[in-house]
PDB file of C-alpha atoms in Angstrom:
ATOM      1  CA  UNK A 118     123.027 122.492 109.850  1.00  0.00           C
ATOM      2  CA  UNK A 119     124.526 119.443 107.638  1.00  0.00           C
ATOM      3  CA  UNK A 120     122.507 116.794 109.354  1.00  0.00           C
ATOM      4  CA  UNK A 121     123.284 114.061 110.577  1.00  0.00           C
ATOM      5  CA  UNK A 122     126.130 112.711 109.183  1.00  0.00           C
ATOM      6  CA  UNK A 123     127.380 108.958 109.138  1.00  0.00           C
ATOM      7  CA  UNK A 124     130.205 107.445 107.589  1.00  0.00           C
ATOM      8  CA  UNK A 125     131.388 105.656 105.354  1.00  0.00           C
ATOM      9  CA  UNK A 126     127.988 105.282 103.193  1.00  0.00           C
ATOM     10  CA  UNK A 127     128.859 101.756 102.584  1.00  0.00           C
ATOM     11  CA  UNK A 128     130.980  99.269 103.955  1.00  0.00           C
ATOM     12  CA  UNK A 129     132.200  96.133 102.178  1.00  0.00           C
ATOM     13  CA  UNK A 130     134.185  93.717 104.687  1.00  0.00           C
ATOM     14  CA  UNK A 131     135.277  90.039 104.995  1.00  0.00           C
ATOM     15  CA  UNK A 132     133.895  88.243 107.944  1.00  0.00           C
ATOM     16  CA  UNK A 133     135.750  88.141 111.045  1.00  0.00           C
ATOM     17  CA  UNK A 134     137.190  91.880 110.449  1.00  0.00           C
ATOM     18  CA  UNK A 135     136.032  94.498 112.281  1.00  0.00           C
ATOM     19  CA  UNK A 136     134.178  97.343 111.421  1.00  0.00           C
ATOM     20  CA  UNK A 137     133.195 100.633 113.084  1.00  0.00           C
ATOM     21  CA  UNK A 138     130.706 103.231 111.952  1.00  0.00           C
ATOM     22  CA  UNK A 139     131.007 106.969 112.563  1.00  0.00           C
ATOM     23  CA  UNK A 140     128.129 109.270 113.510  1.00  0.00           C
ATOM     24  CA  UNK A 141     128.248 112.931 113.952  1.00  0.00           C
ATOM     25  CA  UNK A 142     124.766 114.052 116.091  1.00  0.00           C
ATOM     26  CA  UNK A 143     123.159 117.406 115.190  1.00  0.00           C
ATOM     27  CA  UNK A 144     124.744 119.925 116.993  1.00  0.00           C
ATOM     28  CA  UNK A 145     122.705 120.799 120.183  1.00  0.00           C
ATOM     29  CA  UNK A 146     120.972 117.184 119.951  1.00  0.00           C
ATOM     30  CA  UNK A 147     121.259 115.386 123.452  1.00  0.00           C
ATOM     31  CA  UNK A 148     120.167 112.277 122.774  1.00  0.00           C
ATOM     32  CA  UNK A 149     121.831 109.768 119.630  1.00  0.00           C
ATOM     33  CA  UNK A 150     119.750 106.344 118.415  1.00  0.00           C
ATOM     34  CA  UNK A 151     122.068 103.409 116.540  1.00  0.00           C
ATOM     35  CA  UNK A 152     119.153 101.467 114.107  1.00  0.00           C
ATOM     36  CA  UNK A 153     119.774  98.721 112.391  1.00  0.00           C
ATOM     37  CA  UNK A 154     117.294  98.260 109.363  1.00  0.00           C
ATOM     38  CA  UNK A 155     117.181  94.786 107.522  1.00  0.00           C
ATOM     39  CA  UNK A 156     113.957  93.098 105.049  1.00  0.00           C
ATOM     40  CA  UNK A 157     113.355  90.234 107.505  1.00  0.00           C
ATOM     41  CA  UNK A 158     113.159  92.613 110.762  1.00  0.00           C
ATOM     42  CA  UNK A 159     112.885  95.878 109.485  1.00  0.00           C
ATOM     43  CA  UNK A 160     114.263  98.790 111.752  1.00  0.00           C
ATOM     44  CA  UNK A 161     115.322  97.925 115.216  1.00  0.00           C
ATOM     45  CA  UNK A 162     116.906 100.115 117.844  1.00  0.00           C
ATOM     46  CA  UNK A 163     119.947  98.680 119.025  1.00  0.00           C
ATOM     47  CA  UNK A 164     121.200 101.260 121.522  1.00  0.00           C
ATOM     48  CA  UNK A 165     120.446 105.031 122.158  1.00  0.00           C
ATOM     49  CA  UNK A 166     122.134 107.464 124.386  1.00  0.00           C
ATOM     50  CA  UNK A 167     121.177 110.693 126.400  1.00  0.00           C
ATOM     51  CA  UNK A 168     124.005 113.662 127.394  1.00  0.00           C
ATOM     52  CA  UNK A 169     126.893 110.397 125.918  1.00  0.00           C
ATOM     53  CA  UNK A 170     125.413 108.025 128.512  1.00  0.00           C
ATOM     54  CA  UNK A 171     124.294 104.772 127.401  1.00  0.00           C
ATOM     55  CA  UNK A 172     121.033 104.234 128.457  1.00  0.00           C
ATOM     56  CA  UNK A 173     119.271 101.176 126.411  1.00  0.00           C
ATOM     57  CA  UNK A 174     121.550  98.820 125.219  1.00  0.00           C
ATOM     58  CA  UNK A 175     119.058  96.124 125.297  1.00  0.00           C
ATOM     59  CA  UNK A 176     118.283  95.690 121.337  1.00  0.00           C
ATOM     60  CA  UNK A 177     122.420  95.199 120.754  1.00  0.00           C
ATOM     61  CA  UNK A 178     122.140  91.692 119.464  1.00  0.00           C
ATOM     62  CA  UNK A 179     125.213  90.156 121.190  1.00  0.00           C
ATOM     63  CA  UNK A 180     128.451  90.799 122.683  1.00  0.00           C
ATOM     64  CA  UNK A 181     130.318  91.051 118.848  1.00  0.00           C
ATOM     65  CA  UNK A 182     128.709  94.900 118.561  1.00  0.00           C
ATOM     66  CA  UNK A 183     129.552  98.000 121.049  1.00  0.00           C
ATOM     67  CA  UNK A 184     129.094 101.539 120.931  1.00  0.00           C
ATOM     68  CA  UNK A 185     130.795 104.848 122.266  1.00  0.00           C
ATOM     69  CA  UNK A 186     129.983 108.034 122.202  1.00  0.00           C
ATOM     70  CA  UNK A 187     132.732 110.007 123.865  1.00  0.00           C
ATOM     71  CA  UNK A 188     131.619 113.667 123.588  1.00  0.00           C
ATOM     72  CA  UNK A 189     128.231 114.800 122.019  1.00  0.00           C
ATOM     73  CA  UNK A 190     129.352 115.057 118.541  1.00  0.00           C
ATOM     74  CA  UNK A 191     130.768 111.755 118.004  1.00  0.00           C
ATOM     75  CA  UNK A 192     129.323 108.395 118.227  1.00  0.00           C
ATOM     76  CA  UNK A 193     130.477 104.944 117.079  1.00  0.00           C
ATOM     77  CA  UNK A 194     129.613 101.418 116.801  1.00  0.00           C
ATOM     78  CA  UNK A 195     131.903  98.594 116.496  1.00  0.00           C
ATOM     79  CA  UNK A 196     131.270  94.846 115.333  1.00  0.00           C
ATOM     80  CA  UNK A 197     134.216  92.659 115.878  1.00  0.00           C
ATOM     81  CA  UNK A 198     134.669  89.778 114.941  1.00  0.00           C
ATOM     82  CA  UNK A 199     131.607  91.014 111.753  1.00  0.00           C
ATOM     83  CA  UNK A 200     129.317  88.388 110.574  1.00  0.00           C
ATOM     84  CA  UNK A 201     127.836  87.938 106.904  1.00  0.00           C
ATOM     85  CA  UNK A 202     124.656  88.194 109.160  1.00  0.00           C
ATOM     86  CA  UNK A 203     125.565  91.785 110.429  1.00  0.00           C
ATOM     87  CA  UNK A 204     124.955  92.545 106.253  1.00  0.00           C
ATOM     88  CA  UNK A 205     122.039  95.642 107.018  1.00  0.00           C
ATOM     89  CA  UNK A 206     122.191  99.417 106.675  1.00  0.00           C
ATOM     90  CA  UNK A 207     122.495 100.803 110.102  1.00  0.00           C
ATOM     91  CA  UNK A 208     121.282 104.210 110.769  1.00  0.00           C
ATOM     92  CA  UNK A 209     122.366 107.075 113.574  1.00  0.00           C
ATOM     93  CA  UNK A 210     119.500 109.404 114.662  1.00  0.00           C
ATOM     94  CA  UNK A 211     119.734 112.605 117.039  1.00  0.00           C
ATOM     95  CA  UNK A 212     117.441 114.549 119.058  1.00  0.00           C
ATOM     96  CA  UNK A 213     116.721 117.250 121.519  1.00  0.00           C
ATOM     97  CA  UNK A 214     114.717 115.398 123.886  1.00  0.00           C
ATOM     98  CA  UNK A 215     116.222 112.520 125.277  1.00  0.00           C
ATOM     99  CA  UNK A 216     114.225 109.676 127.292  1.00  0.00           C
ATOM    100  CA  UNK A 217     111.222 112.201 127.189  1.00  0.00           C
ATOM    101  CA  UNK A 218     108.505 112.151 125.108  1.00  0.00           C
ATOM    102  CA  UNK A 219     107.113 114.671 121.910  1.00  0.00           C
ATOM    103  CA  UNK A 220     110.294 114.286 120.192  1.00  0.00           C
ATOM    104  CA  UNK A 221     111.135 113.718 116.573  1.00  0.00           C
ATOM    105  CA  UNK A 222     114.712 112.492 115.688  1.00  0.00           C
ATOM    106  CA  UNK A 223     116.781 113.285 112.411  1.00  0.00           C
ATOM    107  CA  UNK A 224     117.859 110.317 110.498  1.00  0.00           C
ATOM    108  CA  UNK A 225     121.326 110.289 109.055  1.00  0.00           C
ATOM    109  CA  UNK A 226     121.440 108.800 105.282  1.00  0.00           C
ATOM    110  CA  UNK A 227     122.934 105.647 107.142  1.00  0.00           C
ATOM    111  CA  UNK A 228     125.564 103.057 106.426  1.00  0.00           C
ATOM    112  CA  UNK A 229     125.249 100.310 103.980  1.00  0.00           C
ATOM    113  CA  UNK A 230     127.216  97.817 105.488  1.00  0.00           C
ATOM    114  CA  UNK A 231     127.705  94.036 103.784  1.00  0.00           C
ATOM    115  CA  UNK A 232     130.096  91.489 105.536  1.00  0.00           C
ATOM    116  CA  UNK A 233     131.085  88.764 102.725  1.00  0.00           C
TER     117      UNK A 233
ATOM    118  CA  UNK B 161     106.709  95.870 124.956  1.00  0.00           C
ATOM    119  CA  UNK B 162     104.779  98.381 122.370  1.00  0.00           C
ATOM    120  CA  UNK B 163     103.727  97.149 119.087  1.00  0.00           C
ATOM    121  CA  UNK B 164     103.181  99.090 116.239  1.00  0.00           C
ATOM    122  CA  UNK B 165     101.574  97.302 113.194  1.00  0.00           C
ATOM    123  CA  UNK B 166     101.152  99.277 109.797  1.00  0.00           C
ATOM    124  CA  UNK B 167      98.695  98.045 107.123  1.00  0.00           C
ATOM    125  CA  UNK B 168      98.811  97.525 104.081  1.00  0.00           C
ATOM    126  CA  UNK B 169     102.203  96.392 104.182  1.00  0.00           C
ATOM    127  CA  UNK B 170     102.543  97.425 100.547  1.00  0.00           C
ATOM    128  CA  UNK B 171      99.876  99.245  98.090  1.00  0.00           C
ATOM    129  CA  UNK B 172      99.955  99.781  94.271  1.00  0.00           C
ATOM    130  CA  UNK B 173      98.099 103.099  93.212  1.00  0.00           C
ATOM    131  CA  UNK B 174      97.161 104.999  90.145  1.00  0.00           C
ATOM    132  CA  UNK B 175      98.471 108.318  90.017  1.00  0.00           C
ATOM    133  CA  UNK B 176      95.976 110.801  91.092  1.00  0.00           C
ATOM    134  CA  UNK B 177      94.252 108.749  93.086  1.00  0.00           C
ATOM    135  CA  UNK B 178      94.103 108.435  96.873  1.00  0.00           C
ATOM    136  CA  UNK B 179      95.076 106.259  99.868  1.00  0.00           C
ATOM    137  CA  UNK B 180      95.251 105.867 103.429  1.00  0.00           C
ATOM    138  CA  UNK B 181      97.529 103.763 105.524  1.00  0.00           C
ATOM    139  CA  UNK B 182      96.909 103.252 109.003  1.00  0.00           C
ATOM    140  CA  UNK B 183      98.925 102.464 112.200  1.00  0.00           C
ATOM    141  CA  UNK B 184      97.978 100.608 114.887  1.00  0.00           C
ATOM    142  CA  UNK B 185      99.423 100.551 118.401  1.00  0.00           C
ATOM    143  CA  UNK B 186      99.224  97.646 121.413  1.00  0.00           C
ATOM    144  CA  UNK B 187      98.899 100.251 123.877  1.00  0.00           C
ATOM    145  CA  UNK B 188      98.441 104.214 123.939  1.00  0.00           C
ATOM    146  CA  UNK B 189     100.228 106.506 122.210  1.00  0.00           C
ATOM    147  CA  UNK B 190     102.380 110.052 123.250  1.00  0.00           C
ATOM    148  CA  UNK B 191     103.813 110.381 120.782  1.00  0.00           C
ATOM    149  CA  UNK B 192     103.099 109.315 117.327  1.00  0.00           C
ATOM    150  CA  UNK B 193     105.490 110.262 114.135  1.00  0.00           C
ATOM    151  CA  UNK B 194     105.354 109.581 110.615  1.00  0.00           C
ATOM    152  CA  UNK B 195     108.241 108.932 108.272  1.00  0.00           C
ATOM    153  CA  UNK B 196     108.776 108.376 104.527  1.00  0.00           C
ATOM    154  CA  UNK B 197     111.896 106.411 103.374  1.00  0.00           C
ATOM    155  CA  UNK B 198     113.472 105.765  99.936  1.00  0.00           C
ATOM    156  CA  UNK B 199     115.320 102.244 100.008  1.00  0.00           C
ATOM    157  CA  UNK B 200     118.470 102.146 101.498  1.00  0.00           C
ATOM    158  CA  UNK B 201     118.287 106.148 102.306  1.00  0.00           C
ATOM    159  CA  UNK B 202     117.674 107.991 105.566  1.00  0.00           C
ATOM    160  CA  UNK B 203     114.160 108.098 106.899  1.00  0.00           C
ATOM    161  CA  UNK B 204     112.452 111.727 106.666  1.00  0.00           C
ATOM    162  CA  UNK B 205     110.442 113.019 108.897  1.00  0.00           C
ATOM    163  CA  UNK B 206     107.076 114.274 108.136  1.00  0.00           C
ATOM    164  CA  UNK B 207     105.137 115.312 110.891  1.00  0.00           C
ATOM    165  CA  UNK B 208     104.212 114.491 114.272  1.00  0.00           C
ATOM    166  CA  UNK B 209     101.006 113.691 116.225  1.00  0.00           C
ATOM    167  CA  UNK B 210     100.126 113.827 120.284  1.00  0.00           C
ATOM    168  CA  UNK B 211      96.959 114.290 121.062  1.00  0.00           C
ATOM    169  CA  UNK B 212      93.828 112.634 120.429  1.00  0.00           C
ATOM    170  CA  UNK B 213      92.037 113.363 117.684  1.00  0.00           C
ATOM    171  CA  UNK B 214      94.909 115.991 116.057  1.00  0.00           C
ATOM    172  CA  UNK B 215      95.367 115.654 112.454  1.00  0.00           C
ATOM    173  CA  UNK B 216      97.859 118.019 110.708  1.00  0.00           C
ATOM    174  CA  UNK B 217      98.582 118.612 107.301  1.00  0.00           C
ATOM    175  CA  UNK B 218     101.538 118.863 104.829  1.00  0.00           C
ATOM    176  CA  UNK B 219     101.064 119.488 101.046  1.00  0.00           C
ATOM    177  CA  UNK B 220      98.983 116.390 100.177  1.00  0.00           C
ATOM    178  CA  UNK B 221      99.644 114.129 103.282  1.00  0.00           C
ATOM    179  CA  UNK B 222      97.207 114.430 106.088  1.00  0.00           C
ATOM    180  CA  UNK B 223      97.882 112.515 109.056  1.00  0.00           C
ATOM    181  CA  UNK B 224      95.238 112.262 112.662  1.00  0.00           C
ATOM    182  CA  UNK B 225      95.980 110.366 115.442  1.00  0.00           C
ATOM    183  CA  UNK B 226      92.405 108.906 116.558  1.00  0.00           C
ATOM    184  CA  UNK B 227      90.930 110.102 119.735  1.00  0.00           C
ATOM    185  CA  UNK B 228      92.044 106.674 122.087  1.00  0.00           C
ATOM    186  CA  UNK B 229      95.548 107.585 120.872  1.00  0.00           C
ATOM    187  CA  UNK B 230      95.727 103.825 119.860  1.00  0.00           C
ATOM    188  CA  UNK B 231      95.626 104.316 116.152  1.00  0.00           C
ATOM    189  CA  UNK B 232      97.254 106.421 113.298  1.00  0.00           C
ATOM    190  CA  UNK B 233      96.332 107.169 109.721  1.00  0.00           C
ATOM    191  CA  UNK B 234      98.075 109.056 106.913  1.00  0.00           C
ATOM    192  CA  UNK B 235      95.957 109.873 103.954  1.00  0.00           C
ATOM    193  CA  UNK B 236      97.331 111.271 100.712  1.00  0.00           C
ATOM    194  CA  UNK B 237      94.854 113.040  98.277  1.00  0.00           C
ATOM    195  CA  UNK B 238      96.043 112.775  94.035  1.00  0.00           C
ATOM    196  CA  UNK B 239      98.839 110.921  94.841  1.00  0.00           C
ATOM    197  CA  UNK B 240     101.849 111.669  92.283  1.00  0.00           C
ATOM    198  CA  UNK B 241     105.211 109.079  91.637  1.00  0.00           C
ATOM    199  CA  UNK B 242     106.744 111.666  94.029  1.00  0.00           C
ATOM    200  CA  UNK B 243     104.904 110.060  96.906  1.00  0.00           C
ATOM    201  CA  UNK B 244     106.304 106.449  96.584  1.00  0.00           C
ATOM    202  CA  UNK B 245     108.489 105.171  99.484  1.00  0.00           C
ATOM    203  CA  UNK B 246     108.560 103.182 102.290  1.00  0.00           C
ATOM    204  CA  UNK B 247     106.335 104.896 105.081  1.00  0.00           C
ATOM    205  CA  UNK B 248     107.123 104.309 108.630  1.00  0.00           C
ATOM    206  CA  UNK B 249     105.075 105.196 111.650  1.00  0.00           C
ATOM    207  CA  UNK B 250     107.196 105.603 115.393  1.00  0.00           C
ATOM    208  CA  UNK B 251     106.060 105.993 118.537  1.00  0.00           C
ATOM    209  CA  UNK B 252     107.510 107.034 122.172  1.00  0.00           C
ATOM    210  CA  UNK B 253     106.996 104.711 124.605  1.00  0.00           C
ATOM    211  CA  UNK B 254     107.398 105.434 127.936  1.00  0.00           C
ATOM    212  CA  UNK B 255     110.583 103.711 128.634  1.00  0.00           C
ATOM    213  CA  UNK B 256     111.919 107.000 126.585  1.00  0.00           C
ATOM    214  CA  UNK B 257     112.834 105.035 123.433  1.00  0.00           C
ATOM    215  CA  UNK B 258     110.906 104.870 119.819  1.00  0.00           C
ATOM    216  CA  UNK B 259     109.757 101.825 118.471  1.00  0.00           C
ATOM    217  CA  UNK B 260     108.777 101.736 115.136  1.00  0.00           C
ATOM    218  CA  UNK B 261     106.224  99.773 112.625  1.00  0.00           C
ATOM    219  CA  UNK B 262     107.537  97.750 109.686  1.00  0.00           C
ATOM    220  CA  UNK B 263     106.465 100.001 106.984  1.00  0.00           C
ATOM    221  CA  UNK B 264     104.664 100.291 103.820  1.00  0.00           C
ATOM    222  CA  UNK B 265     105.870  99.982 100.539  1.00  0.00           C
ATOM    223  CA  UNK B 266     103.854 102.973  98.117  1.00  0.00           C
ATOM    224  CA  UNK B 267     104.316 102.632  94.469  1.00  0.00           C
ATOM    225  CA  UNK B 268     102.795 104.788  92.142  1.00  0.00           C
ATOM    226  CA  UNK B 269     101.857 104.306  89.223  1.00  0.00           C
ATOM    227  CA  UNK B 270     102.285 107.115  85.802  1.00  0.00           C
TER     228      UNK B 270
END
């Protein structure tokens, strides 16, 4: 199995412009995590999902950022209008338990994104 | 909410020698992970802990979870450059999400 796989690696955009971010789940994994890792707050969970339901959307910061996942090998997560305070790397994790416990997730390599 | 706090937040070792960083949670554990990062890649998973008073092994790194499931360490004997990273511990709470601590920075020095 490749992982799992985000893209692009890194994202340079001008604030206001909007920017999505691609994740592709292991295959088999029912449950997908969107982190956002920064110095000042280190890694927060900002939605996950179980079988492409939403289920925790509480650590999305603010209306500007949504996420999709509209089969269970593709996720995404918008920011429109993008802020130079969105500037983080924001990882996609999968697993095979979802909302139950004893589970590790896989990391993807993540998405360096920097709003200017 | 669960808290996980890591300490030391960063440590500076000689190579070949050994340390320990610890975890500490606000309330009980089920499930207790480690992870090492290098910045601005993907976190890697190294092992996983769930009951009280398990400790497992990988290579050099030994992690336990104590027996109150409150607290975490992971212990590396004759540590090598190889070993520097950010390590993370993550936990399960029981609303079904992880939560995770704020890491420590390893550097090792040749």
């Amino acid at each position: 199995d490749a992982g799992v796989i985000q893209s692009p690696r890194h994202e340079v955009t001008e604030m206001g412009q909007e920017v999505t971010l691609r994740c592709k789940p292991i295959s088999g994994h029912n449950s997908l995590f969107w982190y956002r890792q920064t110095m000042m707050r280190g890694l927060e969970l900002l939605i996950y999902f179980n079988n492409n339901v939403p289920i925790d959307d509480s650590g999305m910061p603010e209306d500007r950022f949504s996420a999709k996942m509209p089969n269970a090998s593709f996720s995404t997560l918008k920011i429109q209008p993008s802020e130079p305070r969105d500037s983080a790397v924001y990882f996609c994790a999968s697993s095979s338990g979802g909302g139950a416990l004893f589970h590790g997730y896989t990391f993807g390599s993540g998405t360096r994104l920097t709003v200017v | 909410s669960q808290e996980l706090e890591q300490s030391p937040q960063s440590l500076i070792v000689q190579e070949g020698k050994n340390l320990t960083i610890n975890c500490t949670s606000s309330k009980t554990l089920y499930g207790l992970y480690w992870y090492k990062q290098k910045y601005g890649e993907g976190l890697i998973f190294l092992m996983m802990l769930q009951k009280g008073g398990e400790e497992k092994s990988h290579e050099k790194i030994t992690a336990k979870l104590d027996e109150k499931k409150q607290q975490s360490s992971l212990h590396i004997t004759a540590s090598q450059p190889s070993h520097a990273g950010i390590y993370l511990c993550g936990a399960d709470t029981n609303a079904g999400k992880s939560t995770f601590g704020d890491g420590t920075t390893l550097t090792v020095k040749p």
